[in-house]
Amino acid sequence: MSIRIGILGYGNLGKGVELAVAASPDMELVAVFTRRDPSSLSIKTAGVPVVSVNDVADYKDKIDVMILCGGSATDLPVQTPQYAKMFNVVDSFDTHARIPEHFANVDAAAKEAGNVAVISCGWDPGMFSLARVYSNAILPDGKDYTFWGKGVSQGHSDAIRRIKGVKNAKQYTIPVESALEAVRSGKNPELSTRDKHTRECFVVLEDGADAAAVEKEIKEMPNYFADYDTTVHFISEEELLKNHSGMAHGGFVFRSGKTGADKEHNHIIEYSLKLDSNPEFTTSVLVAVARAAYKMHAEGAKGCKTMLDIPPAMLSDKTPEELRSHLL
Amino acid sequence: MSIRIGILGYGNLGKGVELAVAASPDMELVAVFTRRDPSSLSIKTAGVPVVSVNDVADYKDKIDVMILCGGSATDLPVQTPQYAKMFNVVDSFDTHARIPEHFANVDAAAKEAGNVAVISCGWDPGMFSLARVYSNAILPDGKDYTFWGKGVSQGHSDAIRRIKGVKNAKQYTIPVESALEAVRSGKNPELSTRDKHTRECFVVLEDGADAAAVEKEIKEMPNYFADYDTTVHFISEEELLKNHSGMAHGGFVFRSGKTGADKEHNHIIEYSLKLDSNPEFTTSVLVAVARAAYKMHAEGAKGCKTMLDIPPAMLSDKTPEELRSHLL
């Protein structure tokens, strides 16, 4: 028997979930739900209906886990509590500061309905959170370091696009190699914001815009760029589309911690990701979590969870016996 | 209220557990149990008794989790089922091929007594197993690579010491840098045993032993050395003790996997450890797992578990709210 999956939202995340479900022999895609006119949407999986979100209640007993593929800014704060009343759900809510509030809202809805809702799945929050929690539990006396990149930051690219005279832009966050090496070597450095990451911007100007003024405005923008070493390149829109449309990303989580009677032993735990496609990796995580949500619900769990609450074996389609024999 | 910990066995692991418990504010060490004459043993923690294993039953209601610090070859296959009848237990059983058998024996004993027993904790099996299970669940279409070192392999050092004419020896397992780089770059190489690791031996000869014969015997030893590029250095016992008594170790777990409609995107997950003290890191894991075993038992769990069955949050001494606010 397959785990019956629904997808709500068909942007980059929805498309990635569709691919990841197709690659999971224990799952089947039941329907894709959209706020758009369903007839305007063509999906990859043959024979699977595209349904208006207005009709989602019809699928209450036909879907085991609904994977919510909306954005964190405005979609998920509303959608996750709303759909947790009807389905087991999984989301990728990634506004770190608002996780406690989101958790509380989703928990109330999911508990009342007897469903499992897993929030904030992906790689950060998600796999990077797991790396931090495991390594903090093992090495309580230590320091955490998280680096992101090289990859495009959507928020920073948007900030540049809001500048007058800018037609289009992409911004790469790049970890500083010497900082990575200092952490890796066990030096436990104190690193400022500027020490950890540089920012590289590729900018397409509107006709007649003042390049020097735009560059100055970028480099001096508070929070986004002022605290970083920032490089600005002006390029044509053609070059931007050709060379800067990729969705690669990644990053590094370190814990450097001490043990021993005199704290004489240092240990470095490093977890890193190098991803050709940020959305496809994120959705691969979402789909594994959907499997776990299904199993947890079958065991009687309800309410809001995060990946920190999921026994790792539940993410796998292998039996506990297979995991113990082959991967333990 | 503290989690009351017992230590059974006071070698490198027992001493490491003692240090890790001392570094955990939510735990207290109740007693160290030994097969030796208790009066012959002096431990670091003031006020904690050293007790003969013969009297362990007296502590049945005084200890929440007993951490078993024996060896995998002969101690744990007997001790873990035996003490799981009396206590929640944690062990570091690391003979991969015998894990299913060990699991079955421990599971029967722990279930009958209503205790939780977590086996095969440490870094491999343990943290490396977690890295493999998570990344296999997320990237089902991919390849696993595990590298060990640089560090001393006890089994290989022992094998050299059994050769006639050898007085003492240490053997380092060293990952091949070019193989690591090939995996890290996403080339998905096919790697033979020889491609992945080299072996470096530091050997002290008995007086009058034939160095060339010893070197030949090492390099041609089946399973242990014949399939590897092996280097042999003859040194004095003084130099061996001075420069090769460290217990550093480490290693790397990679998953390289593909996603996309045409499998056009590659993703690399890398988990690595660089440890100044192999036993102290292993025991830091054991102690975090003991915390989880205590919590799982309090929630009504019983039987044999592995780290694959433990929700990561349970390893931490922080509350779920703290974890969501600060580490998620």
XYZ file of C-alpha atoms in Angstrom:
656
model
C 0.000 0.000 0.000
C 1.345 3.360 -1.035
C 1.447 6.531 1.018
C -0.997 8.884 -0.701
C 0.535 12.349 -1.184
C -1.057 15.672 -2.070
C 0.881 18.760 -3.184
C -0.471 22.209 -2.411
C 1.189 24.876 -4.544
C 3.032 24.238 -7.805
C 6.066 26.534 -7.884
C 9.689 25.357 -7.570
C 8.885 23.452 -4.367
C 5.739 21.785 -5.697
C 7.610 20.659 -8.815
C 10.437 19.288 -6.678
C 8.010 17.349 -4.477
C 6.431 15.864 -7.587
C 9.835 14.569 -8.758
C 10.747 13.242 -5.303
C 7.426 11.410 -4.918
C 7.916 9.853 -8.366
C 11.319 8.602 -7.149
C 9.779 7.000 -4.020
C 8.362 3.506 -4.702
C 6.322 3.585 -1.487
C 4.387 6.741 -2.474
C 1.811 7.851 -4.970
C 0.793 11.368 -5.962
C -2.981 11.789 -5.634
C -3.487 15.398 -6.712
C -1.861 18.814 -7.065
C -3.865 21.681 -5.535
C -3.546 25.205 -6.834
C -4.960 28.671 -6.206
C -4.723 29.299 -9.941
C -7.223 28.109 -12.522
C -6.489 24.333 -12.576
C -6.871 24.229 -16.359
C -3.952 26.675 -16.659
C -1.570 24.219 -15.000
C 0.141 21.299 -16.682
C 2.036 18.921 -14.414
C 4.614 16.233 -15.156
C 2.875 13.182 -13.707
C 0.468 11.546 -16.132
C -3.016 10.798 -14.857
C -2.832 12.952 -11.734
C -5.512 15.667 -11.470
C -4.863 19.349 -10.855
C -7.528 20.554 -8.443
C -8.609 23.959 -7.189
C -7.739 24.581 -3.521
C -11.429 25.374 -3.102
C -12.169 21.658 -3.542
C -9.468 20.379 -1.191
C -11.986 19.153 1.409
C -13.183 16.522 -1.083
C -9.788 14.874 -0.667
C -9.880 14.578 3.114
C -9.980 10.770 3.060
C -7.990 10.301 -0.127
C -4.685 11.820 1.004
C -2.410 10.597 3.798
C -0.037 13.570 3.832
C -0.429 16.987 2.217
C 2.887 18.678 1.418
C 2.503 22.452 1.613
C 4.656 24.184 -0.975
C 3.839 27.837 -0.312
C 6.205 30.580 0.835
C 7.123 31.366 4.437
C 6.326 35.075 4.339
C 2.563 34.990 3.821
C 1.385 31.524 2.645
C 2.463 29.056 5.318
C 1.511 31.062 8.438
C -2.071 30.778 7.177
C -2.009 27.509 5.231
C -0.298 25.176 7.672
C -2.772 25.692 10.557
C -5.634 25.700 8.050
C -4.773 22.420 6.327
C -3.565 20.714 9.528
C -7.246 20.670 10.453
C -7.897 18.374 7.489
C -4.691 16.466 6.756
C -1.353 15.367 8.092
C 0.850 18.120 6.676
C 4.509 18.943 6.100
C 5.902 22.427 5.454
C 9.238 24.172 4.913
C 8.562 27.278 7.039
C 11.989 28.923 7.264
C 11.558 32.236 9.076
C 13.661 31.175 12.091
C 12.504 33.974 14.373
C 8.827 33.138 13.910
C 9.068 29.366 14.397
C 7.765 29.369 18.026
C 4.650 31.302 16.988
C 4.087 29.143 13.896
C 4.585 26.002 16.003
C 1.935 27.099 18.523
C -0.643 27.892 15.831
C -0.065 24.652 13.956
C 0.046 22.573 17.137
C -3.381 23.750 18.264
C -4.942 23.006 14.860
C -3.286 19.620 14.404
C -4.026 18.424 17.949
C -7.680 19.346 17.668
C -8.011 17.397 14.426
C -5.823 14.478 15.530
C -3.336 15.068 12.713
C 0.456 15.230 12.570
C 1.979 18.452 11.209
C 5.737 18.668 10.682
C 7.009 22.210 10.192
C 10.285 23.797 9.128
C 11.652 20.888 7.087
C 14.405 21.315 4.538
C 18.077 22.024 5.065
C 18.125 25.179 7.207
C 15.928 24.822 9.158
C 16.044 21.059 8.751
C 19.212 19.061 8.194
C 21.391 21.889 9.562
C 19.187 22.035 12.679
C 19.692 18.308 13.183
C 23.455 18.745 12.836
C 23.369 21.498 15.467
C 21.177 19.566 17.924
C 23.116 16.298 17.677
C 26.474 17.953 18.049
C 25.386 20.234 20.896
C 24.036 17.215 22.781
C 27.299 15.313 22.304
C 29.721 18.183 22.869
C 28.062 20.492 25.414
C 31.266 22.503 25.869
C 31.836 23.976 22.430
C 31.108 26.513 19.727
C 28.728 26.372 16.743
C 29.520 27.777 13.332
C 27.077 27.870 10.413
C 28.161 29.069 6.964
C 25.913 29.350 3.927
C 26.802 29.186 0.257
C 27.973 29.477 -2.273
C 24.432 30.183 -3.400
C 21.896 32.788 -4.376
C 20.137 34.557 -1.516
C 16.627 35.418 -2.638
C 16.181 38.076 0.056
C 19.387 39.899 -0.857
C 18.655 39.686 -4.601
C 15.216 41.193 -3.937
C 16.775 44.009 -1.890
C 19.001 44.970 -4.817
C 16.084 44.828 -7.263
C 14.239 47.392 -5.136
C 16.989 49.984 -5.770
C 16.085 52.702 -8.267
C 17.824 52.111 -11.595
C 18.177 48.323 -11.131
C 16.386 46.149 -13.666
C 17.397 42.753 -12.362
C 19.942 41.243 -9.957
C 21.285 38.098 -8.339
C 23.270 38.017 -5.116
C 25.569 35.174 -4.078
C 26.439 34.517 -0.447
C 29.945 33.051 -0.298
C 31.615 31.569 2.789
C 35.151 32.858 3.418
C 37.553 29.968 2.802
C 40.081 31.092 5.432
C 37.321 31.217 8.058
C 36.204 27.683 7.141
C 39.802 26.517 7.458
C 40.286 28.221 10.822
C 37.188 26.467 12.188
C 38.145 23.139 10.628
C 41.598 23.289 12.185
C 40.164 23.587 15.696
C 41.298 27.165 16.300
C 37.795 28.088 17.624
C 38.061 31.585 16.124
C 35.782 34.483 17.052
C 34.312 35.442 13.684
C 32.511 38.679 12.871
C 29.784 38.826 10.239
C 32.386 40.205 7.794
C 34.827 37.385 8.579
C 32.375 34.627 7.675
C 30.764 35.543 4.359
C 31.312 37.781 1.356
C 28.533 38.953 -0.964
C 28.831 39.060 -4.729
C 26.193 40.892 -6.756
C 25.389 40.654 -10.463
C 23.312 43.647 -11.460
C 21.480 44.630 -14.661
C 20.892 48.402 -14.856
C 17.939 50.214 -16.367
C 18.901 52.362 -19.367
C 20.595 55.536 -18.196
C 20.969 54.463 -14.566
C 23.977 55.700 -12.558
C 26.188 52.673 -11.934
C 28.325 54.350 -9.280
C 25.268 55.459 -7.330
C 23.709 51.977 -7.479
C 26.956 50.338 -6.346
C 27.226 52.768 -3.430
C 23.616 52.176 -2.419
C 24.117 48.399 -2.451
C 27.360 48.456 -0.477
C 26.003 50.799 2.182
C 22.617 49.088 2.629
C 22.223 48.397 6.368
C 21.758 44.764 7.540
C 21.917 43.422 3.991
C 25.357 44.578 2.799
C 26.998 47.211 5.031
C 28.531 44.604 7.363
C 30.009 42.534 4.529
C 32.725 42.797 1.923
C 30.544 43.193 -1.146
C 31.496 43.035 -4.815
C 29.214 44.452 -7.500
C 29.376 43.428 -11.180
C 27.259 45.146 -13.815
C 26.236 42.779 -16.577
C 23.699 42.521 -19.373
C 20.309 40.915 -18.791
C 21.275 38.267 -21.339
C 24.354 37.329 -19.324
C 22.351 37.305 -16.090
C 19.827 34.858 -17.506
C 22.500 32.706 -19.113
C 24.979 32.460 -16.254
C 23.066 33.249 -13.081
C 19.799 31.320 -13.325
C 21.100 28.258 -11.485
C 19.689 27.246 -8.116
C 22.798 25.735 -6.581
C 23.334 26.313 -2.879
C 24.879 24.713 0.171
C 26.679 25.392 3.386
C 28.510 24.095 6.418
C 27.619 23.449 10.061
C 30.469 22.952 12.514
C 30.635 22.144 16.191
C 34.040 22.458 17.792
C 33.968 21.109 21.325
C 36.236 20.039 24.141
C 36.395 16.989 26.403
C 38.888 15.654 28.926
C 39.800 16.192 32.568
C 41.552 19.432 31.593
C 39.513 20.033 28.414
C 42.657 18.984 26.576
C 40.926 17.240 23.662
C 39.207 19.084 20.848
C 36.717 17.509 18.461
C 35.386 18.916 15.193
C 32.051 17.789 13.790
C 31.409 19.084 10.271
C 28.218 18.690 8.263
C 28.126 20.133 4.787
C 25.884 20.237 1.755
C 26.782 21.018 -1.851
C 23.534 21.177 -3.780
C 23.011 21.596 -7.512
C 19.364 22.477 -6.878
C 18.289 24.107 -3.646
C 14.539 23.469 -4.214
C 14.985 19.845 -5.297
C 17.071 19.032 -2.219
C 14.599 20.818 0.056
C 11.713 18.874 -1.432
C 13.609 15.598 -1.156
C 13.706 16.308 2.575
C 9.986 17.217 2.625
C 9.069 13.915 0.992
C 11.148 11.837 3.430
C 9.473 13.746 6.277
C 6.036 13.061 4.759
C 6.854 9.347 5.044
C 7.683 9.829 8.728
C 4.541 11.899 9.317
C 2.468 9.070 7.884
C 4.161 6.506 10.159
C 3.940 8.685 13.266
C 0.241 9.319 12.657
C -0.328 5.582 12.194
C 1.299 5.062 15.611
C -1.111 7.525 17.206
C 0.946 10.717 17.271
C -0.760 14.070 16.830
C 0.128 17.752 16.980
C 3.000 19.813 15.623
C 6.454 18.273 15.260
C 9.778 19.280 13.799
C 12.542 17.095 12.398
C 14.030 17.159 15.911
C 11.107 15.000 17.071
C 11.360 12.333 14.371
C 13.267 9.070 14.924
C 15.587 8.954 11.880
C 14.501 5.420 10.913
C 11.005 6.758 10.223
C 12.305 8.860 7.313
C 13.459 5.750 5.478
C 11.446 3.393 3.303
C 13.594 0.516 4.554
C 12.528 -1.699 7.457
C 14.230 -1.352 10.840
C 15.845 -4.756 10.201
C 17.259 -3.619 6.844
C 18.597 -0.411 8.380
C 20.286 -2.283 11.236
C 21.834 -4.807 8.845
C 23.024 -2.437 6.147
C 23.315 1.159 7.339
C 23.925 0.978 11.116
C 16.136 15.852 39.618
C 19.242 14.329 38.108
C 19.458 11.281 35.875
C 21.261 8.669 37.969
C 24.036 6.997 35.965
C 26.027 3.819 36.624
C 29.219 2.865 34.804
C 30.075 -0.795 34.297
C 33.737 -1.272 33.405
C 36.491 1.257 34.029
C 38.825 1.191 31.025
C 39.147 4.004 28.449
C 35.389 4.034 27.861
C 34.429 3.981 31.547
C 36.819 6.869 32.229
C 35.375 8.812 29.293
C 31.819 8.291 30.527
C 32.852 9.546 33.955
C 34.163 12.791 32.409
C 31.086 13.242 30.188
C 28.678 12.698 33.098
C 30.625 15.255 35.143
C 30.146 17.708 32.258
C 26.352 17.115 32.196
C 24.473 19.251 34.761
C 21.383 17.030 34.499
C 23.218 13.845 35.520
C 24.897 12.350 38.545
C 27.240 9.390 38.761
C 25.965 6.871 41.340
C 28.608 4.146 41.191
C 31.302 2.522 39.073
C 31.051 -1.275 38.844
C 34.097 -3.419 38.236
C 35.061 -7.068 37.874
C 38.342 -6.252 39.607
C 38.806 -5.874 43.338
C 37.011 -2.541 43.990
C 39.704 -1.480 46.449
C 42.265 -1.667 43.622
C 40.443 1.019 41.631
C 40.684 4.739 42.178
C 38.288 6.900 40.198
C 38.250 10.640 39.508
C 34.857 11.582 40.985
C 35.011 12.272 44.706
C 32.442 10.517 46.881
C 31.307 7.984 44.293
C 31.701 4.330 45.334
C 33.497 1.657 43.326
C 31.421 -1.512 43.644
C 31.987 -5.135 42.679
C 29.806 -6.287 39.768
C 28.699 -9.054 42.104
C 26.734 -6.475 44.082
C 25.141 -4.742 41.098
C 21.628 -6.008 41.960
C 21.685 -3.834 45.103
C 21.598 -0.810 42.790
C 18.512 -1.842 40.810
C 16.418 1.072 42.141
C 19.273 3.529 42.552
C 20.335 3.840 38.908
C 18.290 5.147 35.981
C 20.692 4.145 33.208
C 23.678 1.802 33.323
C 26.326 2.581 30.710
C 28.121 -0.607 29.699
C 31.790 0.055 28.974
C 33.003 -3.418 28.055
C 34.436 -4.603 24.740
C 32.429 -5.834 21.768
C 34.286 -9.102 21.258
C 33.374 -10.946 24.446
C 31.975 -8.554 27.102
C 28.923 -6.888 25.565
C 27.334 -9.945 23.886
C 26.945 -11.321 27.434
C 26.649 -8.139 29.515
C 24.064 -6.156 27.559
C 21.314 -8.833 27.677
C 22.275 -9.637 31.284
C 22.075 -6.080 32.624
C 19.087 -5.101 30.435
C 17.135 -7.399 32.761
C 17.925 -5.049 35.648
C 18.500 -1.572 34.200
C 17.989 0.706 31.247
C 21.320 0.227 29.479
C 23.442 1.801 26.748
C 26.307 0.073 24.952
C 28.800 0.738 22.144
C 28.660 -2.699 20.488
C 30.545 -2.149 17.238
C 30.855 -5.512 15.476
C 28.656 -4.479 12.524
C 28.071 -8.007 11.222
C 26.753 -9.248 14.565
C 24.374 -6.350 15.306
C 21.154 -8.209 14.267
C 21.981 -11.103 16.621
C 22.958 -8.763 19.459
C 19.779 -6.732 18.907
C 17.581 -9.838 19.162
C 19.211 -11.023 22.400
C 19.052 -7.612 24.031
C 15.511 -6.944 22.823
C 14.160 -10.101 24.434
C 15.821 -9.326 27.772
C 14.847 -5.646 27.833
C 11.246 -6.251 26.790
C 10.746 -8.898 29.456
C 12.034 -6.546 32.133
C 10.311 -3.434 30.758
C 13.620 -1.630 30.252
C 15.094 0.390 27.388
C 18.406 -0.820 25.963
C 20.185 1.250 23.320
C 22.933 -0.634 21.505
C 25.736 0.277 19.098
C 26.131 3.920 20.117
C 29.256 5.914 19.326
C 30.449 7.229 15.997
C 30.561 4.147 13.762
C 28.145 2.590 14.460
C 26.425 5.687 15.783
C 26.810 9.157 14.302
C 28.045 7.747 10.982
C 25.001 5.434 10.865
C 22.735 8.438 11.367
C 24.494 10.285 8.550
C 23.975 7.278 6.262
C 20.297 6.780 7.174
C 19.332 10.449 6.867
C 21.092 10.915 3.562
C 19.799 7.653 2.066
C 16.248 8.638 2.999
C 16.654 12.057 1.378
C 18.615 11.001 -1.696
C 17.391 7.495 -2.581
C 19.231 7.563 -5.924
C 22.850 7.832 -4.896
C 26.068 6.320 -3.620
C 27.471 6.051 -0.076
C 31.109 6.478 0.800
C 32.578 5.987 4.275
C 36.237 6.748 5.001
C 37.974 6.240 8.342
C 40.992 8.028 9.761
C 43.457 9.269 10.214
C 43.522 7.137 13.325
C 44.873 4.040 15.005
C 43.065 0.798 14.194
C 43.233 -1.430 17.251
C 42.480 -4.581 15.237
C 45.263 -3.943 12.738
C 47.749 -2.994 15.451
C 46.921 -6.254 17.241
C 47.415 -8.225 14.021
C 50.934 -6.810 13.652
C 51.752 -7.528 17.285
C 50.930 -11.202 16.743
C 53.751 -11.494 14.156
C 56.862 -13.303 15.405
C 59.660 -10.845 16.120
C 57.347 -7.887 16.778
C 57.489 -6.396 20.253
C 54.957 -3.602 19.811
C 53.132 -1.813 16.980
C 50.612 0.858 16.049
C 48.779 0.983 12.734
C 47.183 4.114 11.281
C 44.338 3.947 8.787
C 44.583 6.969 6.470
C 41.967 8.066 3.928
C 43.387 8.798 0.462
C 43.066 12.547 -0.119
C 42.519 12.240 -3.882
C 39.656 9.791 -3.283
C 38.035 12.193 -0.814
C 38.360 14.983 -3.372
C 36.890 12.870 -6.168
C 33.843 12.081 -4.022
C 33.513 15.676 -2.826
C 33.568 16.976 -6.394
C 30.563 14.828 -7.357
C 32.467 12.499 -9.698
C 30.776 9.451 -8.055
C 33.933 7.364 -8.503
C 34.073 3.581 -8.191
C 36.675 3.104 -5.477
C 38.466 -0.131 -4.659
C 39.651 -0.926 -1.140
C 43.141 0.216 -2.182
C 41.825 3.490 -3.605
C 40.166 4.554 -0.360
C 42.663 4.012 2.452
C 46.370 3.534 3.017
C 47.866 1.844 6.072
C 50.915 3.102 7.923
C 52.597 0.870 10.515
C 55.035 1.796 13.276
C 56.736 -1.352 14.500
C 59.113 -2.114 17.385
C 61.141 -5.280 16.747
C 62.310 -7.835 19.301
C 66.106 -8.023 19.577
C 67.517 -9.895 16.613
C 64.264 -10.011 14.634
C 64.428 -9.964 10.822
C 63.014 -6.605 9.720
C 62.620 -7.566 6.062
C 60.699 -10.719 6.977
C 58.406 -8.823 9.340
C 57.724 -6.149 6.735
C 56.899 -8.808 4.133
C 54.596 -10.635 6.520
C 52.712 -7.420 7.327
C 52.323 -6.311 3.727
C 51.118 -9.719 2.540
C 48.707 -10.393 5.418
C 45.326 -11.251 3.834
C 42.287 -9.045 4.665
C 44.313 -6.815 6.974
C 47.014 -5.445 4.647
C 47.302 -7.291 1.300
C 44.605 -5.156 -0.371
C 46.125 -1.845 0.744
C 49.188 0.252 0.042
C 51.016 -0.274 3.304
C 54.065 1.529 4.681
C 56.137 0.022 7.495
C 58.439 2.053 9.752
C 60.696 0.389 12.315
C 61.169 2.549 15.392
C 62.310 2.239 18.989
C 59.859 1.418 21.763
C 60.682 4.809 23.291
C 59.651 6.582 20.091
C 56.477 4.486 19.823
C 55.373 5.432 23.328
C 56.347 9.071 22.857
C 54.826 9.727 19.424
C 52.180 7.071 18.872
C 50.207 6.827 22.107
C 47.539 9.314 21.034
C 43.945 8.253 20.540
C 42.969 10.654 17.760
C 40.627 9.331 15.089
C 37.930 10.451 12.706
C 36.464 9.904 9.308
C 34.046 10.951 6.599
C 30.603 9.820 5.436
C 29.406 10.996 2.040
C 26.204 10.545 0.104
C 26.307 11.673 -3.490
C 22.841 11.562 -5.010
C 20.847 12.737 -7.973
C 17.487 14.460 -8.413
C 15.679 16.070 -11.316
C 13.492 14.990 -14.225
C 16.604 13.788 -16.035
C 18.687 13.210 -12.898
C 20.559 16.335 -13.927
C 21.243 17.654 -10.408
C 23.837 16.173 -8.099
C 23.954 16.767 -4.364
C 26.778 15.982 -1.948
C 26.112 15.461 1.747
C 29.305 15.218 3.809
C 29.553 14.401 7.496
C 32.985 14.324 9.067
C 34.604 13.963 12.451
C 38.093 14.991 13.547
C 38.553 13.685 17.069
C 41.471 14.253 19.437
C 40.252 11.363 21.587
C 38.322 8.498 20.062
C 37.161 7.083 23.456
C 36.140 10.471 24.861
C 34.041 11.281 21.805
C 32.463 7.818 21.841
C 31.551 8.192 25.499
C 30.176 11.689 24.934
C 27.744 10.013 22.540
C 26.971 7.248 25.053
C 26.081 9.800 27.723
C 23.767 11.785 25.423
C 22.092 8.491 24.502
C 21.730 7.599 28.190
C 19.735 10.829 28.593
C 17.463 9.754 25.726
C 17.101 6.229 27.135
C 15.943 7.725 30.422
C 13.364 9.929 28.677
C 12.124 7.138 26.395
C 11.696 4.808 29.373
C 9.798 7.525 31.245
C 7.446 7.743 28.251
C 6.768 4.012 28.417
C 9.171 2.658 25.791
C 10.795 -0.733 26.293
C 12.997 -3.128 24.365
C 16.139 -2.725 22.283
C 16.703 0.491 20.342
C 19.486 2.011 18.296
C 20.281 5.667 17.664
C 18.125 5.345 14.530
C 15.069 5.020 16.797
C 15.744 8.082 18.958
C 14.166 11.479 18.213
C 17.200 13.813 18.184
C 15.632 16.243 20.690
C 15.736 13.497 23.319
C 19.553 13.514 23.297
C 19.619 17.121 24.440
C 19.318 18.520 27.953
C 17.485 21.535 26.499
C 13.698 21.740 26.394
C 11.865 21.335 23.074
C 11.012 25.072 23.276
C 14.683 26.019 23.725
C 15.716 23.793 20.827
C 13.081 25.276 18.518
C 14.028 28.830 19.482
C 17.799 28.510 19.339
C 18.960 25.515 17.304
C 16.200 24.782 14.798
